[in-house]
């Protein structure tokens, strides 16, 4: 639910890979379900418009989402899939005005394109890593293939085995990670898919660690060294990153950072913005 615009600079994803709500028909507010929890104040079924969605496709409580119990909305990013599906895949035709079949297909296609755009985000970053040069040719091929798939027709996208494509790309991203982390000094910890919920990792040396898919919910990472760590898919909800060093962290996305807590001393890679809801003074 962010409104990012701009060109790709220093490995930072460009506008096409960052959500632009002004060019979208509020697809994440309609197509996706959410359940009452710490992240959402109410239940909502897939395909049902959120009660806060206005007729102009804007959120009626955008400036007070956190205060009203919709933190989940503030940390979501479609990686540009929303504007692509709205303006390209369906040619600017609104889900409110079309036949039911087209509306259902739009809602089916949106999550598929969102996954493809997430892969495009990772592949784009991978190509900026000098250490991954041995696989740059393969990365470029994967990027072109993923872009081609994302540009498919609604029927092609609905029929796509996106899980199989993710698996192929993930193998390449894993090799990229291994190459990039090989230059990190010291022993590189393997914490892939580890359950580290609430873990006390204050000051931990996690430089170059493999934290792919790790559950770091509410973990205390104050002052931790996460330089060059692979954080693809890591769950950082409510993790404390105060004074942590994430310089050069691999595949760290804006939603992950937005879901965490941080402070003036938190060091972030250039690929993400410092969240506005973190403590003042940054």
Short mmCIF file of C-alpha atoms in Angstrom, two decimals:
data_model
loop_
_atom_site.label_atom_id
_atom_site.label_comp_id
_atom_site.label_asym_id
_atom_site.label_seq_id
_atom_site.Cartn_x
_atom_site.Cartn_y
_atom_site.Cartn_z
CA UNK A 1 0.00 0.00 0.00
CA UNK A 2 2.90 2.30 -0.71
CA UNK A 3 3.23 4.86 -3.45
CA UNK A 4 6.75 4.63 -4.84
CA UNK A 5 7.92 6.29 -8.01
CA UNK A 6 11.36 6.79 -9.49
CA UNK A 7 14.08 5.22 -11.59
CA UNK A 8 16.41 2.40 -10.64
CA UNK A 9 19.50 3.83 -8.93
CA UNK A 10 22.40 1.91 -7.33
CA UNK A 11 20.55 -1.40 -7.46
CA UNK A 12 17.35 0.12 -6.10
CA UNK A 13 14.26 -1.26 -7.85
CA UNK A 14 12.68 1.14 -10.33
CA UNK A 15 9.08 2.29 -10.45
CA UNK A 16 7.93 -0.80 -12.32
CA UNK A 17 8.91 -2.96 -9.33
CA UNK A 18 7.49 -0.73 -6.61
CA UNK A 19 3.81 -0.37 -5.84
CA UNK A 20 2.15 2.71 -7.33
CA UNK A 21 -1.33 2.83 -5.81
CA UNK A 22 -2.33 5.74 -8.01
CA UNK A 23 -2.08 3.52 -11.10
CA UNK A 24 -3.85 0.53 -9.56
CA UNK A 25 -7.51 -0.32 -9.00
CA UNK A 26 -6.95 -1.18 -5.35
CA UNK A 27 -6.40 -4.84 -6.21
CA UNK A 28 -4.67 -5.77 -2.95
CA UNK A 29 -7.65 -4.28 -1.08
CA UNK A 30 -10.09 -6.51 -2.96
CA UNK A 31 -8.43 -9.64 -4.37
CA UNK A 32 -6.59 -10.73 -1.22
CA UNK A 33 -8.12 -12.13 1.98
CA UNK A 34 -7.08 -11.22 5.49
CA UNK A 35 -7.98 -12.52 8.94
CA UNK A 36 -8.57 -10.64 12.15
CA UNK A 37 -5.23 -10.59 13.95
CA UNK A 38 -2.52 -8.27 15.22
CA UNK A 39 -2.08 -7.19 11.59
CA UNK A 40 -5.73 -6.72 10.60
CA UNK A 41 -8.65 -5.41 12.64
CA UNK A 42 -11.28 -7.45 10.77
CA UNK A 43 -11.80 -10.52 8.61
CA UNK A 44 -12.13 -10.13 4.84
CA UNK A 45 -12.70 -12.75 2.15
CA UNK A 46 -10.78 -12.84 -1.12
CA UNK A 47 -12.64 -10.94 -3.82
CA UNK A 48 -14.51 -8.76 -1.32
CA UNK A 49 -13.61 -5.06 -1.25
CA UNK A 50 -12.22 -3.80 2.04
CA UNK A 51 -14.76 -1.58 3.81
CA UNK A 52 -12.16 1.20 3.84
CA UNK A 53 -11.69 1.19 0.04
CA UNK A 54 -13.22 4.27 -1.59
CA UNK A 55 -14.79 4.38 -5.04
CA UNK A 56 -11.64 6.09 -6.39
CA UNK A 57 -9.64 3.00 -5.34
CA UNK A 58 -7.89 4.85 -2.53
CA UNK A 59 -7.83 3.86 1.13
CA UNK A 60 -10.14 5.97 3.25
CA UNK A 61 -7.97 5.56 6.37
CA UNK A 62 -4.51 5.50 4.75
CA UNK A 63 -2.99 8.01 7.19
CA UNK A 64 -4.26 6.15 10.28
CA UNK A 65 -3.95 2.49 9.27
CA UNK A 66 -1.63 1.57 12.13
CA UNK A 67 -3.75 3.30 14.74
CA UNK A 68 -6.85 1.50 13.48
CA UNK A 69 -5.33 -1.96 13.57
CA UNK A 70 -4.34 -2.42 9.92
CA UNK A 71 -0.56 -2.70 10.31
CA UNK A 72 -0.59 -5.50 7.74
CA UNK A 73 -1.64 -3.02 5.07
CA UNK A 74 1.24 -0.67 5.85
CA UNK A 75 3.89 -3.36 5.32
CA UNK A 76 2.48 -4.79 2.09
CA UNK A 77 4.03 -4.11 -1.31
CA UNK A 78 2.89 -5.72 -4.54
CA UNK A 79 6.30 -5.00 -6.17
CA UNK A 80 4.46 -3.16 -8.96
CA UNK A 81 2.10 -6.02 -9.83
CA UNK A 82 -0.97 -3.91 -9.08
CA UNK A 83 -0.33 -1.27 -11.68
CA UNK A 84 0.76 -3.86 -14.23
CA UNK A 85 -2.38 -5.95 -13.89
CA UNK A 86 -4.58 -2.85 -13.83
CA UNK A 87 -3.04 -0.88 -16.68
CA UNK A 88 -1.32 -3.49 -18.88
CA UNK A 89 -2.75 -6.97 -18.41
CA UNK A 90 -6.32 -5.67 -18.38
CA UNK A 91 -5.72 -2.49 -20.37
CA UNK A 92 -6.98 -0.04 -17.76
CA UNK A 93 -10.38 -1.72 -17.41
CA UNK A 94 -11.73 -1.38 -13.88
CA UNK A 95 -12.91 -4.46 -11.99
CA UNK A 96 -15.96 -2.47 -10.85
CA UNK A 97 -17.35 -1.97 -14.35
CA UNK A 98 -16.54 -5.20 -16.20
CA UNK A 99 -18.39 -8.50 -16.45
CA UNK A 100 -18.06 -10.85 -13.44
CA UNK A 101 -15.86 -13.28 -15.39
CA UNK A 102 -13.28 -10.58 -16.11
CA UNK A 103 -13.34 -9.40 -12.51
CA UNK A 104 -12.73 -12.93 -11.22
CA UNK A 105 -9.91 -13.42 -13.68
CA UNK A 106 -8.29 -10.14 -12.62
CA UNK A 107 -8.38 -11.23 -8.99
CA UNK A 108 -6.93 -14.64 -9.93
CA UNK A 109 -4.12 -13.13 -11.98
CA UNK A 110 -3.02 -10.46 -9.49
CA UNK A 111 -1.35 -12.86 -6.97
CA UNK A 112 0.44 -14.63 -9.84
CA UNK A 113 1.91 -11.42 -11.21
CA UNK A 114 2.81 -10.33 -7.70
CA UNK A 115 4.95 -13.46 -7.30
CA UNK A 116 6.60 -12.87 -10.67
CA UNK A 117 7.36 -9.26 -9.79
CA UNK A 118 8.89 -10.36 -6.50
CA UNK A 119 11.21 -12.64 -8.49
CA UNK A 120 12.02 -9.75 -10.84
CA UNK A 121 12.98 -7.71 -7.77
CA UNK A 122 15.39 -10.42 -6.56
CA UNK A 123 16.87 -11.05 -10.01
CA UNK A 124 17.41 -7.33 -10.56
CA UNK A 125 19.35 -7.11 -7.30
CA UNK A 126 21.32 -10.27 -8.07
CA UNK A 127 22.61 -8.70 -11.28
CA UNK A 128 24.12 -5.81 -9.28
CA UNK A 129 26.35 -8.16 -7.25
CA UNK A 130 29.88 -8.34 -8.66
CA UNK A 131 30.59 -11.61 -6.85
CA UNK A 132 27.73 -13.25 -8.77
CA UNK A 133 29.33 -12.50 -12.14
CA UNK A 134 29.81 -16.23 -12.92
CA UNK A 135 26.02 -16.61 -13.07
CA UNK A 136 25.12 -13.20 -14.53
CA UNK A 137 24.31 -14.70 -17.92
CA UNK A 138 21.91 -17.17 -16.30
CA UNK A 139 20.43 -14.40 -14.19
CA UNK A 140 19.80 -12.27 -17.27
CA UNK A 141 18.08 -15.21 -18.97
CA UNK A 142 15.92 -15.80 -15.90
CA UNK A 143 15.07 -12.12 -15.71
CA UNK A 144 14.00 -12.06 -19.37
CA UNK A 145 11.98 -15.25 -18.95
CA UNK A 146 10.22 -13.94 -15.84
CA UNK A 147 9.45 -10.65 -17.54
CA UNK A 148 8.02 -12.53 -20.50
CA UNK A 149 5.78 -14.57 -18.24
CA UNK A 150 4.62 -11.49 -16.33
CA UNK A 151 3.63 -9.92 -19.65
CA UNK A 152 1.35 -12.82 -20.58
CA UNK A 153 -2.36 -12.64 -21.28
CA UNK A 154 -4.86 -13.14 -18.45
CA UNK A 155 -5.48 -16.73 -19.60
CA UNK A 156 -1.76 -17.49 -19.83
CA UNK A 157 -1.13 -16.08 -16.36
CA UNK A 158 -4.03 -17.99 -14.85
CA UNK A 159 -2.67 -21.25 -16.27
CA UNK A 160 0.95 -20.60 -15.25
CA UNK A 161 2.63 -22.99 -12.80
CA UNK A 162 4.20 -20.15 -10.88
CA UNK A 163 5.47 -22.47 -8.12
CA UNK A 164 7.57 -24.41 -10.62
CA UNK A 165 9.01 -21.20 -12.04
CA UNK A 166 9.82 -19.93 -8.54
CA UNK A 167 11.66 -23.17 -7.82
CA UNK A 168 13.83 -22.78 -10.92
CA UNK A 169 14.64 -19.15 -10.15
CA UNK A 170 15.25 -19.91 -6.47
CA UNK A 171 17.99 -22.40 -7.35
CA UNK A 172 19.76 -19.65 -9.25
CA UNK A 173 19.26 -17.12 -6.45
CA UNK A 174 20.67 -19.63 -3.98
CA UNK A 175 23.82 -19.96 -6.10
CA UNK A 176 23.98 -16.16 -6.27
CA UNK A 177 23.77 -15.97 -2.50
CA UNK A 178 26.54 -18.51 -2.04
CA UNK A 179 28.85 -16.57 -4.34
CA UNK A 180 28.05 -13.23 -2.72
CA UNK A 181 28.51 -14.50 0.84
CA UNK A 182 31.71 -16.39 0.09
CA UNK A 183 33.72 -13.21 0.56
CA UNK A 184 32.45 -12.60 4.11
CA UNK A 185 35.09 -13.25 6.72
CA UNK A 186 34.60 -15.80 9.47
CA UNK A 187 32.21 -18.69 9.85
CA UNK A 188 28.93 -18.12 8.04
CA UNK A 189 26.07 -19.43 10.12
CA UNK A 190 23.33 -21.47 8.47
CA UNK A 191 19.95 -20.50 9.93
CA UNK A 192 17.84 -21.26 6.88
CA UNK A 193 14.16 -21.69 7.81
CA UNK A 194 15.15 -21.60 11.49
CA UNK A 195 12.57 -20.86 14.17
CA UNK A 196 14.09 -17.80 15.85
CA UNK A 197 10.85 -16.23 17.03
CA UNK A 198 11.62 -14.01 20.01
CA UNK A 199 15.26 -15.10 19.96
CA UNK A 200 17.78 -13.09 21.96
CA UNK A 201 20.31 -12.21 19.29
CA UNK A 202 21.51 -8.90 20.68
CA UNK A 203 24.96 -8.18 19.25
CA UNK A 204 25.02 -11.51 17.38
CA UNK A 205 27.57 -12.03 14.63
CA UNK A 206 25.37 -12.98 11.68
CA UNK A 207 27.53 -11.48 8.95
CA UNK A 208 27.16 -13.52 5.79
CA UNK A 209 24.65 -15.83 7.49
CA UNK A 210 22.06 -17.80 5.57
CA UNK A 211 18.76 -16.62 7.07
CA UNK A 212 16.58 -17.54 4.10
CA UNK A 213 13.03 -18.14 5.32
CA UNK A 214 14.00 -17.78 8.98
CA UNK A 215 11.27 -16.87 11.47
CA UNK A 216 12.66 -13.82 13.25
CA UNK A 217 9.34 -12.50 14.55
CA UNK A 218 9.92 -10.28 17.60
CA UNK A 219 13.58 -11.34 17.74
CA UNK A 220 15.99 -9.01 19.55
CA UNK A 221 18.58 -8.16 16.90
CA UNK A 222 19.76 -5.01 18.63
CA UNK A 223 23.30 -4.26 17.50
CA UNK A 224 23.51 -7.48 15.49
CA UNK A 225 25.94 -7.73 12.58
CA UNK A 226 23.84 -8.74 9.56
CA UNK A 227 26.21 -7.44 6.91
CA UNK A 228 25.91 -9.51 3.76
CA UNK A 229 23.37 -11.90 5.32
CA UNK A 230 20.88 -13.56 2.98
CA UNK A 231 17.44 -12.48 4.20
CA UNK A 232 15.27 -13.68 1.33
CA UNK A 233 11.89 -14.63 2.75
CA UNK A 234 12.92 -14.01 6.38
CA UNK A 235 10.02 -12.95 8.61
CA UNK A 236 11.11 -9.78 10.43
CA UNK A 237 7.76 -8.77 11.86
CA UNK A 238 8.33 -6.77 15.06
CA UNK A 239 12.03 -7.75 15.11
CA UNK A 240 14.16 -5.12 16.86
CA UNK A 241 16.84 -3.90 14.46
CA UNK A 242 17.99 -0.99 16.62
CA UNK A 243 21.69 -0.30 15.97
CA UNK A 244 21.88 -3.41 13.77
CA UNK A 245 24.09 -3.32 10.67
CA UNK A 246 22.35 -4.65 7.56
CA UNK A 247 24.82 -3.12 5.11
CA UNK A 248 24.91 -5.24 1.98
CA UNK A 249 22.19 -7.60 3.24
CA UNK A 250 20.99 -9.76 0.34
CA UNK A 251 17.44 -9.71 -1.00
CA UNK A 252 16.07 -7.57 1.82
CA UNK A 253 12.79 -6.01 0.70
CA UNK A 254 10.88 -2.93 1.78
CA UNK A 255 7.99 -4.92 3.31
CA UNK A 256 10.44 -6.80 5.53
CA UNK A 257 11.99 -3.58 6.79
CA UNK A 258 8.62 -1.91 7.24
CA UNK A 259 7.45 -4.85 9.39
CA UNK A 260 10.45 -4.54 11.75
CA UNK A 261 11.38 -1.98 14.39
CA UNK A 262 14.48 0.15 14.12
CA UNK A 263 16.12 3.37 15.17
CA UNK A 264 18.58 6.09 14.20
CA UNK A 265 21.52 3.68 14.50
CA UNK A 266 20.10 1.01 12.19
CA UNK A 267 22.23 0.72 9.04
CA UNK A 268 20.31 -0.36 5.93
CA UNK A 269 21.35 -1.34 2.40
CA UNK A 270 20.75 1.21 -0.36
CA UNK A 271 18.02 -0.98 -1.87
CA UNK A 272 15.45 -0.04 0.80
CA UNK A 273 14.11 3.14 2.36
CA UNK A 274 14.16 3.89 6.07
CA UNK A 275 10.56 3.40 7.30
CA UNK A 276 8.79 6.60 8.26
CA UNK A 277 7.19 4.95 11.30
CA UNK A 278 10.55 4.25 12.95
CA UNK A 279 11.59 6.59 15.72
CA UNK A 280 12.20 10.22 14.78
CA UNK A 281 15.63 11.63 14.19
CA UNK A 282 16.78 9.57 11.21
#
